PDB file of C-alpha atoms in Angstrom:
ATOM      1  CA  MET A   1     -20.907  -8.702  44.110  1.00  0.00           C
ATOM      2  CA  ASN A   2     -18.832  -9.838  47.364  1.00  0.00           C
ATOM      3  CA  ASN A   3     -20.840 -11.783  49.250  1.00  0.00           C
ATOM      4  CA  PHE A   4     -19.769  -8.595  52.289  1.00  0.00           C
ATOM      5  CA  MET A   5     -20.704  -6.286  49.773  1.00  0.00           C
ATOM      6  CA  ASP A   6     -24.511  -6.882  49.311  1.00  0.00           C
ATOM      7  CA  PRO A   7     -26.620  -4.333  51.247  1.00  0.00           C
ATOM      8  CA  ALA A   8     -28.975  -7.336  52.346  1.00  0.00           C
ATOM      9  CA  ILE A   9     -25.587  -8.347  53.848  1.00  0.00           C
ATOM     10  CA  LEU A  10     -24.851  -4.982  54.943  1.00  0.00           C
ATOM     11  CA  PHE A  11     -27.977  -4.437  57.104  1.00  0.00           C
ATOM     12  CA  PHE A  12     -27.715  -7.492  58.650  1.00  0.00           C
ATOM     13  CA  LEU A  13     -24.164  -6.571  60.004  1.00  0.00           C
ATOM     14  CA  PHE A  14     -25.935  -2.935  60.498  1.00  0.00           C
ATOM     15  CA  GLY A  15     -28.237  -4.322  62.543  1.00  0.00           C
ATOM     16  CA  VAL A  16     -25.703  -6.696  64.442  1.00  0.00           C
ATOM     17  CA  GLY A  17     -23.559  -3.722  65.139  1.00  0.00           C
ATOM     18  CA  ALA A  18     -26.754  -1.212  66.297  1.00  0.00           C
ATOM     19  CA  GLY A  19     -28.051  -4.311  68.935  1.00  0.00           C
ATOM     20  CA  LEU A  20     -24.948  -4.518  70.255  1.00  0.00           C
ATOM     21  CA  VAL A  21     -24.175  -0.762  71.117  1.00  0.00           C
ATOM     22  CA  LYS A  22     -27.524  -0.631  72.851  1.00  0.00           C
ATOM     23  CA  SER A  23     -29.572   1.495  70.614  1.00  0.00           C
ATOM     24  CA  ASN A  24     -33.357   1.794  70.838  1.00  0.00           C
ATOM     25  CA  LEU A  25     -33.397   1.078  67.019  1.00  0.00           C
ATOM     26  CA  GLU A  26     -36.070  -1.779  66.571  1.00  0.00           C
ATOM     27  CA  ILE A  27     -38.902  -3.389  63.450  1.00  0.00           C
ATOM     28  CA  PRO A  28     -42.164  -3.490  65.219  1.00  0.00           C
ATOM     29  CA  ALA A  29     -42.975  -6.521  65.595  1.00  0.00           C
ATOM     30  CA  PRO A  30     -46.304  -6.881  63.319  1.00  0.00           C
ATOM     31  CA  ILE A  31     -44.008  -5.179  60.454  1.00  0.00           C
ATOM     32  CA  SER A  32     -41.731  -7.883  61.323  1.00  0.00           C
ATOM     33  CA  LYS A  33     -44.188 -10.445  60.844  1.00  0.00           C
ATOM     34  CA  PHE A  34     -46.062  -9.197  58.050  1.00  0.00           C
ATOM     35  CA  LEU A  35     -41.587  -8.787  55.976  1.00  0.00           C
ATOM     36  CA  SER A  36     -41.595 -12.729  57.353  1.00  0.00           C
ATOM     37  CA  LEU A  37     -44.669 -13.697  55.013  1.00  0.00           C
ATOM     38  CA  TYR A  38     -44.130 -11.616  52.614  1.00  0.00           C
ATOM     39  CA  LEU A  39     -40.779 -13.240  52.017  1.00  0.00           C
ATOM     40  CA  LEU A  40     -42.511 -16.955  52.361  1.00  0.00           C
ATOM     41  CA  MET A  41     -45.016 -15.523  49.817  1.00  0.00           C
ATOM     42  CA  ALA A  42     -42.825 -14.351  46.863  1.00  0.00           C
ATOM     43  CA  LEU A  43     -40.684 -17.579  47.354  1.00  0.00           C
ATOM     44  CA  GLY A  44     -43.672 -19.391  46.950  1.00  0.00           C
ATOM     45  CA  LEU A  45     -44.748 -17.421  43.821  1.00  0.00           C
ATOM     46  CA  LYS A  46     -41.541 -17.464  42.348  1.00  0.00           C
ATOM     47  CA  GLY A  47     -40.966 -21.844  43.029  1.00  0.00           C
ATOM     48  CA  GLY A  48     -44.444 -21.603  41.613  1.00  0.00           C
ATOM     49  CA  PHE A  49     -43.987 -20.292  38.272  1.00  0.00           C
ATOM     50  CA  ALA A  50     -40.313 -22.044  37.404  1.00  0.00           C
ATOM     51  CA  LEU A  51     -42.485 -25.593  38.356  1.00  0.00           C
ATOM     52  CA  ALA A  52     -45.912 -24.308  36.428  1.00  0.00           C
ATOM     53  CA  GLN A  53     -42.593 -24.137  33.270  1.00  0.00           C
ATOM     54  CA  SER A  54     -40.926 -27.284  34.412  1.00  0.00           C
ATOM     55  CA  GLY A  55     -44.093 -30.120  35.756  1.00  0.00           C
ATOM     56  CA  LEU A  56     -43.225 -33.238  37.316  1.00  0.00           C
ATOM     57  CA  THR A  57     -40.050 -34.232  36.243  1.00  0.00           C
ATOM     58  CA  LEU A  58     -37.429 -36.399  37.497  1.00  0.00           C
ATOM     59  CA  GLU A  59     -35.291 -33.582  38.735  1.00  0.00           C
ATOM     60  CA  VAL A  60     -38.344 -32.695  40.812  1.00  0.00           C
ATOM     61  CA  VAL A  61     -38.925 -36.526  41.958  1.00  0.00           C
ATOM     62  CA  LYS A  62     -34.747 -36.332  42.883  1.00  0.00           C
ATOM     63  CA  GLY A  63     -34.710 -32.909  44.632  1.00  0.00           C
ATOM     64  CA  LEU A  64     -37.792 -33.423  47.079  1.00  0.00           C
ATOM     65  CA  GLY A  65     -36.535 -36.588  47.761  1.00  0.00           C
ATOM     66  CA  ALA A  66     -33.664 -35.686  48.801  1.00  0.00           C
ATOM     67  CA  ALA A  67     -34.604 -33.075  50.590  1.00  0.00           C
ATOM     68  CA  LEU A  68     -36.679 -35.914  52.819  1.00  0.00           C
ATOM     69  CA  LEU A  69     -33.723 -38.181  53.024  1.00  0.00           C
ATOM     70  CA  LEU A  70     -31.481 -35.336  54.853  1.00  0.00           C
ATOM     71  CA  ALA A  71     -34.359 -33.885  56.840  1.00  0.00           C
ATOM     72  CA  ILE A  72     -34.154 -37.833  58.440  1.00  0.00           C
ATOM     73  CA  ILE A  73     -30.580 -38.281  58.512  1.00  0.00           C
ATOM     74  CA  ILE A  74     -29.643 -34.988  59.606  1.00  0.00           C
ATOM     75  CA  PRO A  75     -31.579 -35.562  63.325  1.00  0.00           C
ATOM     76  CA  LEU A  76     -31.045 -38.982  63.586  1.00  0.00           C
ATOM     77  CA  ALA A  77     -27.547 -38.477  63.752  1.00  0.00           C
ATOM     78  CA  GLY A  78     -27.424 -35.126  66.016  1.00  0.00           C
ATOM     79  CA  TYR A  79     -29.406 -36.462  67.966  1.00  0.00           C
ATOM     80  CA  GLN A  80     -26.962 -39.804  68.917  1.00  0.00           C
ATOM     81  CA  VAL A  81     -24.215 -36.772  69.506  1.00  0.00           C
ATOM     82  CA  LEU A  82     -26.241 -34.659  71.474  1.00  0.00           C
ATOM     83  CA  LYS A  83     -27.696 -37.005  74.114  1.00  0.00           C
ATOM     84  CA  LYS A  84     -24.082 -37.589  74.462  1.00  0.00           C
ATOM     85  CA  LEU A  85     -23.017 -34.149  75.573  1.00  0.00           C
ATOM     86  CA  THR A  86     -26.680 -32.960  77.126  1.00  0.00           C
ATOM     87  CA  GLY A  87     -30.060 -34.664  78.741  1.00  0.00           C
ATOM     88  CA  PRO A  88     -32.695 -36.168  76.613  1.00  0.00           C
ATOM     89  CA  PHE A  89     -34.722 -32.932  76.464  1.00  0.00           C
ATOM     90  CA  ASP A  90     -32.349 -31.055  75.277  1.00  0.00           C
ATOM     91  CA  ALA A  91     -30.721 -33.165  72.847  1.00  0.00           C
ATOM     92  CA  ALA A  92     -33.670 -33.891  71.388  1.00  0.00           C
ATOM     93  CA  ALA A  93     -35.335 -30.124  70.990  1.00  0.00           C
ATOM     94  CA  ILE A  94     -31.238 -28.670  69.671  1.00  0.00           C
ATOM     95  CA  ALA A  95     -31.073 -32.011  67.749  1.00  0.00           C
ATOM     96  CA  ALA A  96     -34.575 -31.126  66.045  1.00  0.00           C
ATOM     97  CA  THR A  97     -34.216 -27.350  65.635  1.00  0.00           C
ATOM     98  CA  TYR A  98     -30.210 -28.359  63.330  1.00  0.00           C
ATOM     99  CA  GLY A  99     -32.736 -30.738  61.704  1.00  0.00           C
ATOM    100  CA  SER A 100     -34.776 -28.404  60.674  1.00  0.00           C
ATOM    101  CA  VAL A 101     -34.826 -25.600  58.126  1.00  0.00           C
ATOM    102  CA  SER A 102     -34.512 -21.735  57.887  1.00  0.00           C
ATOM    103  CA  ALA A 103     -36.560 -20.957  55.170  1.00  0.00           C
ATOM    104  CA  VAL A 104     -34.462 -16.939  55.801  1.00  0.00           C
ATOM    105  CA  THR A 105     -31.104 -18.607  55.167  1.00  0.00           C
ATOM    106  CA  PHE A 106     -32.698 -19.989  52.632  1.00  0.00           C
ATOM    107  CA  ILE A 107     -34.022 -16.966  50.622  1.00  0.00           C
ATOM    108  CA  THR A 108     -31.034 -14.951  51.267  1.00  0.00           C
ATOM    109  CA  SER A 109     -29.228 -18.189  49.565  1.00  0.00           C
ATOM    110  CA  VAL A 110     -31.381 -18.182  46.374  1.00  0.00           C
ATOM    111  CA  GLN A 111     -30.785 -14.002  46.313  1.00  0.00           C
ATOM    112  CA  PHE A 112     -27.176 -14.621  46.002  1.00  0.00           C
ATOM    113  CA  LEU A 113     -27.566 -17.757  42.864  1.00  0.00           C
ATOM    114  CA  ASP A 114     -29.932 -15.101  40.754  1.00  0.00           C
ATOM    115  CA  GLY A 115     -26.925 -12.287  41.875  1.00  0.00           C
ATOM    116  CA  GLN A 116     -24.535 -14.997  41.045  1.00  0.00           C
ATOM    117  CA  GLN A 117     -26.480 -15.595  37.553  1.00  0.00           C
ATOM    118  CA  VAL A 118     -26.971 -19.247  38.403  1.00  0.00           C
ATOM    119  CA  SER A 119     -29.393 -21.135  37.519  1.00  0.00           C
ATOM    120  CA  TYR A 120     -32.137 -23.121  40.156  1.00  0.00           C
ATOM    121  CA  SER A 121     -34.945 -24.939  40.312  1.00  0.00           C
ATOM    122  CA  GLY A 122     -38.033 -23.866  41.188  1.00  0.00           C
ATOM    123  CA  HIS A 123     -39.113 -26.765  43.101  1.00  0.00           C
ATOM    124  CA  MET A 124     -36.174 -26.550  45.973  1.00  0.00           C
ATOM    125  CA  SER A 125     -38.667 -23.906  47.829  1.00  0.00           C
ATOM    126  CA  ALA A 126     -40.888 -27.227  47.419  1.00  0.00           C
ATOM    127  CA  ALA A 127     -38.253 -28.816  49.442  1.00  0.00           C
ATOM    128  CA  MET A 128     -37.464 -26.404  52.180  1.00  0.00           C
ATOM    129  CA  ALA A 129     -41.062 -27.104  52.876  1.00  0.00           C
ATOM    130  CA  VAL A 130     -40.408 -30.788  53.065  1.00  0.00           C
ATOM    131  CA  MET A 131     -37.589 -30.023  55.674  1.00  0.00           C
ATOM    132  CA  GLU A 132     -40.032 -28.205  58.037  1.00  0.00           C
ATOM    133  CA  SER A 133     -41.743 -30.624  59.788  1.00  0.00           C
ATOM    134  CA  PRO A 134     -39.902 -34.449  60.281  1.00  0.00           C
ATOM    135  CA  ALA A 135     -36.655 -33.790  63.149  1.00  0.00           C
ATOM    136  CA  ILE A 136     -40.197 -32.491  64.640  1.00  0.00           C
ATOM    137  CA  LEU A 137     -42.133 -35.575  64.803  1.00  0.00           C
ATOM    138  CA  LEU A 138     -38.796 -37.407  65.608  1.00  0.00           C
ATOM    139  CA  ALA A 139     -37.471 -35.252  68.417  1.00  0.00           C
ATOM    140  CA  VAL A 140     -41.121 -35.908  69.700  1.00  0.00           C
ATOM    141  CA  PHE A 141     -41.310 -39.594  69.137  1.00  0.00           C
ATOM    142  CA  TRP A 142     -37.847 -39.134  71.391  1.00  0.00           C
ATOM    143  CA  VAL A 143     -38.891 -37.449  74.097  1.00  0.00           C
ATOM    144  CA  ASN A 144     -42.285 -39.661  74.454  1.00  0.00           C
ATOM    145  CA  SER A 145     -39.789 -42.695  74.895  1.00  0.00           C
ATOM    146  CA  VAL A 146     -37.977 -40.814  77.562  1.00  0.00           C
ATOM    147  CA  ARG A 147     -40.810 -39.919  79.611  1.00  0.00           C
ATOM    148  CA  THR A 148     -42.662 -43.450  79.262  1.00  0.00           C
ATOM    149  CA  GLN A 149     -39.234 -45.103  80.174  1.00  0.00           C
ATOM    150  CA  THR A 150     -39.166 -42.153  83.505  1.00  0.00           C
ATOM    151  CA  ALA A 151     -43.222 -42.327  83.818  1.00  0.00           C
ATOM    152  CA  THR A 152     -42.984 -38.463  84.073  1.00  0.00           C
ATOM    153  CA  THR A 153     -43.965 -35.632  82.170  1.00  0.00           C
ATOM    154  CA  SER A 154     -44.055 -31.567  82.881  1.00  0.00           C
ATOM    155  CA  ASN A 155     -48.172 -31.739  82.429  1.00  0.00           C
ATOM    156  CA  GLY A 156     -49.035 -35.181  83.154  1.00  0.00           C
ATOM    157  CA  GLN A 157     -50.068 -35.886  79.824  1.00  0.00           C
ATOM    158  CA  VAL A 158     -47.831 -37.174  76.437  1.00  0.00           C
ATOM    159  CA  HIS A 159     -47.067 -34.511  73.777  1.00  0.00           C
ATOM    160  CA  SER A 160     -48.830 -37.604  71.252  1.00  0.00           C
ATOM    161  CA  LEU A 161     -47.539 -37.696  67.348  1.00  0.00           C
ATOM    162  CA  ARG A 162     -51.028 -36.392  66.049  1.00  0.00           C
ATOM    163  CA  GLN A 163     -51.203 -33.476  67.602  1.00  0.00           C
ATOM    164  CA  THR A 164     -47.470 -32.702  67.007  1.00  0.00           C
ATOM    165  CA  LEU A 165     -47.927 -33.666  62.959  1.00  0.00           C
ATOM    166  CA  HIS A 166     -51.450 -31.592  63.110  1.00  0.00           C
ATOM    167  CA  GLU A 167     -49.416 -28.509  64.285  1.00  0.00           C
ATOM    168  CA  SER A 168     -46.509 -28.574  61.731  1.00  0.00           C
ATOM    169  CA  LEU A 169     -48.333 -29.467  59.027  1.00  0.00           C
ATOM    170  CA  THR A 170     -51.340 -26.240  59.758  1.00  0.00           C
ATOM    171  CA  ASP A 171     -48.267 -24.168  61.065  1.00  0.00           C
ATOM    172  CA  GLY A 172     -49.339 -20.335  59.047  1.00  0.00           C
ATOM    173  CA  ALA A 173     -45.936 -19.796  57.475  1.00  0.00           C
ATOM    174  CA  GLN A 174     -45.742 -23.006  55.918  1.00  0.00           C
ATOM    175  CA  LEU A 175     -49.132 -23.350  54.579  1.00  0.00           C
ATOM    176  CA  LEU A 176     -48.532 -19.534  53.020  1.00  0.00           C
ATOM    177  CA  LEU A 177     -45.651 -21.180  50.945  1.00  0.00           C
ATOM    178  CA  LEU A 178     -47.515 -23.927  49.801  1.00  0.00           C
ATOM    179  CA  GLY A 179     -50.364 -22.012  49.148  1.00  0.00           C
ATOM    180  CA  ALA A 180     -48.012 -19.333  47.336  1.00  0.00           C
ATOM    181  CA  MET A 181     -46.788 -22.151  45.237  1.00  0.00           C
ATOM    182  CA  LEU A 182     -50.681 -23.489  44.377  1.00  0.00           C
ATOM    183  CA  VAL A 183     -51.237 -20.119  42.758  1.00  0.00           C
ATOM    184  CA  GLY A 184     -47.478 -19.569  40.914  1.00  0.00           C
ATOM    185  CA  ILE A 185     -48.126 -22.964  39.392  1.00  0.00           C
ATOM    186  CA  LEU A 186     -52.069 -22.748  38.483  1.00  0.00           C
ATOM    187  CA  SER A 187     -51.369 -18.878  37.014  1.00  0.00           C
ATOM    188  CA  GLY A 188     -48.339 -19.766  35.091  1.00  0.00           C
ATOM    189  CA  ASP A 189     -46.279 -16.986  33.344  1.00  0.00           C
ATOM    190  CA  GLN A 190     -49.661 -14.624  33.068  1.00  0.00           C
ATOM    191  CA  GLY A 191     -49.784 -14.522  36.646  1.00  0.00           C
ATOM    192  CA  LYS A 192     -45.760 -14.046  36.730  1.00  0.00           C
ATOM    193  CA  ALA A 193     -46.153 -11.371  34.589  1.00  0.00           C
ATOM    194  CA  MET A 194     -48.564  -9.705  36.835  1.00  0.00           C
ATOM    195  CA  MET A 195     -46.619 -10.211  40.296  1.00  0.00           C
ATOM    196  CA  ALA A 196     -43.841  -9.356  39.557  1.00  0.00           C
ATOM    197  CA  PRO A 197     -44.018  -5.519  40.602  1.00  0.00           C
ATOM    198  CA  PHE A 198     -44.774  -7.201  44.110  1.00  0.00           C
ATOM    199  CA  SER A 199     -42.521 -11.094  44.415  1.00  0.00           C
ATOM    200  CA  VAL A 200     -39.752  -9.634  42.163  1.00  0.00           C
ATOM    201  CA  ASP A 201     -39.132  -5.463  41.903  1.00  0.00           C
ATOM    202  CA  LEU A 202     -39.704  -5.256  45.988  1.00  0.00           C
ATOM    203  CA  PHE A 203     -37.649  -8.337  47.134  1.00  0.00           C
ATOM    204  CA  LYS A 204     -34.531  -6.975  47.348  1.00  0.00           C
ATOM    205  CA  GLY A 205     -35.754  -4.503  49.642  1.00  0.00           C
ATOM    206  CA  MET A 206     -38.013  -6.196  51.385  1.00  0.00           C
ATOM    207  CA  LEU A 207     -35.406  -9.016  52.320  1.00  0.00           C
ATOM    208  CA  ALA A 208     -32.659  -6.056  53.380  1.00  0.00           C
ATOM    209  CA  PHE A 209     -35.701  -4.641  55.634  1.00  0.00           C
ATOM    210  CA  PHE A 210     -35.970  -8.014  57.763  1.00  0.00           C
ATOM    211  CA  LEU A 211     -32.404  -9.132  57.668  1.00  0.00           C
ATOM    212  CA  LEU A 212     -31.553  -5.764  59.407  1.00  0.00           C
ATOM    213  CA  ASP A 213     -34.749  -6.946  61.926  1.00  0.00           C
ATOM    214  CA  MET A 214     -32.481 -10.341  62.430  1.00  0.00           C
ATOM    215  CA  GLY A 215     -29.100  -9.041  62.933  1.00  0.00           C
ATOM    216  CA  LEU A 216     -31.463  -6.605  65.819  1.00  0.00           C
ATOM    217  CA  THR A 217     -32.590 -10.208  66.787  1.00  0.00           C
ATOM    218  CA  THR A 218     -29.315 -11.845  66.527  1.00  0.00           C
ATOM    219  CA  ALA A 219     -27.416  -9.503  68.814  1.00  0.00           C
ATOM    220  CA  LYS A 220     -30.063  -9.707  71.755  1.00  0.00           C
ATOM    221  CA  ASN A 221     -29.613 -13.757  71.856  1.00  0.00           C
ATOM    222  CA  PHE A 222     -25.905 -13.492  72.181  1.00  0.00           C
ATOM    223  CA  PRO A 223     -26.087 -12.977  75.696  1.00  0.00           C
ATOM    224  CA  ASN A 224     -27.481 -16.284  75.511  1.00  0.00           C
ATOM    225  CA  LEU A 225     -24.320 -18.157  74.608  1.00  0.00           C
ATOM    226  CA  LYS A 226     -22.773 -17.120  77.818  1.00  0.00           C
ATOM    227  CA  GLY A 227     -21.866 -20.084  80.116  1.00  0.00           C
ATOM    228  CA  GLN A 228     -22.660 -23.087  77.763  1.00  0.00           C
ATOM    229  CA  SER A 229     -21.005 -26.169  76.899  1.00  0.00           C
ATOM    230  CA  PRO A 230     -18.376 -25.075  75.003  1.00  0.00           C
ATOM    231  CA  TRP A 231     -19.046 -29.165  72.884  1.00  0.00           C
ATOM    232  CA  LEU A 232     -22.451 -27.541  72.467  1.00  0.00           C
ATOM    233  CA  MET A 233     -20.574 -24.499  70.446  1.00  0.00           C
ATOM    234  CA  ALA A 234     -18.743 -26.710  68.764  1.00  0.00           C
ATOM    235  CA  TYR A 235     -21.710 -28.061  67.609  1.00  0.00           C
ATOM    236  CA  ALA A 236     -23.678 -25.017  66.673  1.00  0.00           C
ATOM    237  CA  THR A 237     -20.517 -24.075  64.244  1.00  0.00           C
ATOM    238  CA  LEU A 238     -18.782 -27.515  62.700  1.00  0.00           C
ATOM    239  CA  GLY A 239     -22.365 -29.154  62.527  1.00  0.00           C
ATOM    240  CA  PRO A 240     -23.723 -27.060  59.941  1.00  0.00           C
ATOM    241  CA  LEU A 241     -20.687 -27.992  58.190  1.00  0.00           C
ATOM    242  CA  ILE A 242     -20.669 -31.326  58.608  1.00  0.00           C
ATOM    243  CA  HIS A 243     -24.576 -31.467  57.486  1.00  0.00           C
ATOM    244  CA  SER A 244     -23.816 -29.226  54.154  1.00  0.00           C
ATOM    245  CA  GLY A 245     -20.563 -31.965  53.626  1.00  0.00           C
ATOM    246  CA  ILE A 246     -23.679 -34.886  53.632  1.00  0.00           C
ATOM    247  CA  ALA A 247     -26.109 -33.060  51.393  1.00  0.00           C
ATOM    248  CA  LEU A 248     -23.397 -32.660  49.297  1.00  0.00           C
ATOM    249  CA  MET A 249     -22.440 -36.346  48.711  1.00  0.00           C
ATOM    250  CA  VAL A 250     -26.407 -36.423  48.435  1.00  0.00           C
ATOM    251  CA  ALA A 251     -26.523 -34.039  45.618  1.00  0.00           C
ATOM    252  CA  LEU A 252     -23.325 -35.694  43.622  1.00  0.00           C
ATOM    253  CA  ALA A 253     -25.103 -38.741  44.322  1.00  0.00           C
ATOM    254  CA  LEU A 254     -28.277 -37.940  42.131  1.00  0.00           C
ATOM    255  CA  GLN A 255     -25.808 -35.316  40.026  1.00  0.00           C
ATOM    256  CA  LEU A 256     -28.607 -32.329  41.266  1.00  0.00           C
ATOM    257  CA  SER A 257     -27.586 -28.959  39.096  1.00  0.00           C
ATOM    258  CA  LEU A 258     -25.123 -26.711  41.018  1.00  0.00           C
ATOM    259  CA  GLY A 259     -27.665 -24.865  42.085  1.00  0.00           C
ATOM    260  CA  ASP A 260     -30.325 -26.927  43.221  1.00  0.00           C
ATOM    261  CA  SER A 261     -26.617 -28.686  44.870  1.00  0.00           C
ATOM    262  CA  PHE A 262     -25.485 -25.678  46.712  1.00  0.00           C
ATOM    263  CA  LEU A 263     -29.388 -24.592  48.071  1.00  0.00           C
ATOM    264  CA  LEU A 264     -29.420 -28.510  49.410  1.00  0.00           C
ATOM    265  CA  MET A 265     -26.152 -27.749  51.013  1.00  0.00           C
ATOM    266  CA  VAL A 266     -27.935 -24.356  52.863  1.00  0.00           C
ATOM    267  CA  LEU A 267     -30.758 -25.853  54.106  1.00  0.00           C
ATOM    268  CA  ALA A 268     -28.837 -28.614  55.276  1.00  0.00           C
ATOM    269  CA  ALA A 269     -26.486 -26.633  56.979  1.00  0.00           C
ATOM    270  CA  SER A 270     -29.098 -24.100  58.398  1.00  0.00           C
ATOM    271  CA  ALA A 271     -31.043 -24.152  61.304  1.00  0.00           C
ATOM    272  CA  SER A 272     -34.689 -23.046  61.971  1.00  0.00           C
ATOM    273  CA  TYR A 273     -35.086 -20.338  64.779  1.00  0.00           C
ATOM    274  CA  ILE A 274     -39.315 -19.912  64.020  1.00  0.00           C
ATOM    275  CA  ALA A 275     -41.226 -22.372  63.403  1.00  0.00           C
ATOM    276  CA  VAL A 276     -39.732 -25.415  65.178  1.00  0.00           C
ATOM    277  CA  PRO A 277     -38.785 -23.233  68.636  1.00  0.00           C
ATOM    278  CA  ALA A 278     -42.996 -22.822  68.683  1.00  0.00           C
ATOM    279  CA  ALA A 279     -43.044 -26.232  67.846  1.00  0.00           C
ATOM    280  CA  LEU A 280     -40.884 -27.465  70.681  1.00  0.00           C
ATOM    281  CA  LYS A 281     -42.178 -24.845  73.487  1.00  0.00           C
ATOM    282  CA  LEU A 282     -45.078 -26.812  73.117  1.00  0.00           C
ATOM    283  CA  ALA A 283     -44.162 -30.730  72.585  1.00  0.00           C
ATOM    284  CA  ILE A 284     -40.410 -30.442  74.526  1.00  0.00           C
ATOM    285  CA  PRO A 285     -41.437 -28.171  78.004  1.00  0.00           C
ATOM    286  CA  GLU A 286     -38.906 -29.607  79.404  1.00  0.00           C
ATOM    287  CA  ALA A 287     -36.225 -28.720  77.007  1.00  0.00           C
ATOM    288  CA  SER A 288     -34.516 -25.131  77.210  1.00  0.00           C
ATOM    289  CA  PRO A 289     -35.451 -22.347  74.975  1.00  0.00           C
ATOM    290  CA  THR A 290     -32.237 -20.245  76.164  1.00  0.00           C
ATOM    291  CA  LEU A 291     -30.484 -23.498  74.984  1.00  0.00           C
ATOM    292  CA  TYR A 292     -31.184 -24.209  70.942  1.00  0.00           C
ATOM    293  CA  LEU A 293     -32.685 -20.685  70.312  1.00  0.00           C
ATOM    294  CA  GLY A 294     -29.405 -19.375  71.624  1.00  0.00           C
ATOM    295  CA  LEU A 295     -27.000 -21.844  69.843  1.00  0.00           C
ATOM    296  CA  SER A 296     -29.340 -21.412  66.205  1.00  0.00           C
ATOM    297  CA  LEU A 297     -29.851 -17.103  66.143  1.00  0.00           C
ATOM    298  CA  GLY A 298     -26.933 -16.932  68.131  1.00  0.00           C
ATOM    299  CA  LEU A 299     -23.876 -18.381  66.651  1.00  0.00           C
ATOM    300  CA  THR A 300     -25.645 -20.603  64.110  1.00  0.00           C
ATOM    301  CA  PHE A 301     -27.278 -18.263  62.209  1.00  0.00           C
ATOM    302  CA  PRO A 302     -24.811 -15.219  61.539  1.00  0.00           C
ATOM    303  CA  LEU A 303     -22.211 -17.500  60.651  1.00  0.00           C
ATOM    304  CA  ASN A 304     -24.383 -19.193  57.661  1.00  0.00           C
ATOM    305  CA  ILE A 305     -25.252 -15.455  55.960  1.00  0.00           C
ATOM    306  CA  ILE A 306     -21.983 -13.888  56.602  1.00  0.00           C
ATOM    307  CA  LEU A 307     -19.870 -16.185  55.848  1.00  0.00           C
ATOM    308  CA  GLY A 308     -21.654 -20.142  54.914  1.00  0.00           C
ATOM    309  CA  ILE A 309     -23.206 -18.778  52.014  1.00  0.00           C
ATOM    310  CA  PRO A 310     -20.139 -18.143  49.622  1.00  0.00           C
ATOM    311  CA  PHE A 311     -18.369 -21.109  51.362  1.00  0.00           C
ATOM    312  CA  TYR A 312     -20.808 -23.776  50.428  1.00  0.00           C
ATOM    313  CA  PHE A 313     -21.352 -21.670  47.151  1.00  0.00           C
ATOM    314  CA  GLN A 314     -17.438 -22.169  46.570  1.00  0.00           C
ATOM    315  CA  ILE A 315     -17.362 -26.196  47.910  1.00  0.00           C
ATOM    316  CA  ALA A 316     -20.197 -26.807  45.197  1.00  0.00           C
ATOM    317  CA  GLN A 317     -18.482 -25.163  42.562  1.00  0.00           C
ATOM    318  CA  LYS A 318     -15.590 -26.838  43.240  1.00  0.00           C
ATOM    319  CA  TYR A 319     -17.502 -31.049  43.415  1.00  0.00           C
ATOM    320  CA  VAL A 320     -20.404 -30.324  41.052  1.00  0.00           C
ATOM    321  CA  ALA A 321     -19.941 -30.268  37.499  1.00  0.00           C
TER     322      ALA A 321
END
């Protein structure tokens, strides 16, 4: 199916349009949170069931290793570029945002592969979880170094790596994903059959409903892009393409499958707009949320959802045997 004709993508575009015309259509916050948690739970179960069948293999080790490598390389490279374009605090925050991942972009990509009837490994859900936190920890290290040099902080104390690590690893969304994956591994085929009406049959409709909400939210973030540096706008547009290219090279070096290579490219190209901004608000209060959230949600997320996913798949098809 053409990506533009996918009902979930059409609902996203509808949400953007409704937001741009200032409609009073909205999804209540508790429902939006439930949809997000449902999608993570269903994804975790799906990955767990797949891992229960495959077990711990060399492919699993390679996939998780590739994810961890990218989770370190991308924010490190991004920070070196961004600190030339803006201040150190904003540079660290943006690098962390783009060094982490978007669960919704990943879930949409999984649904895309299902539509293309292309197989992929269940451990890629775990790869997404692996890529969530390293960028945040690196950003805190950078800003604490800057604070030490200037001997000033916004609240009189340095936000420790230990504190940030605890916040990252105990984040509810990440715990739910990993917990659901563990349930899937332990329950195996029997659990898969029992949970199919919940985690399979309802999945597409729930994703479409959530993307409608994300479309409305994206439209609200468009004004945050006004007045931003064109160089930062270019980073939000071109950075994901470069990151996906790095991921493709890693995937080729490790000889990953087409489906896994594509998902690794999507993860590398995505940017967090939920977990990381929440952590950054506490860890780097000096950074502007309007900047890093506006770029990731107002520009990168819609580009990836509408154009990026089919583009990354075409590139992966071309180079992955």
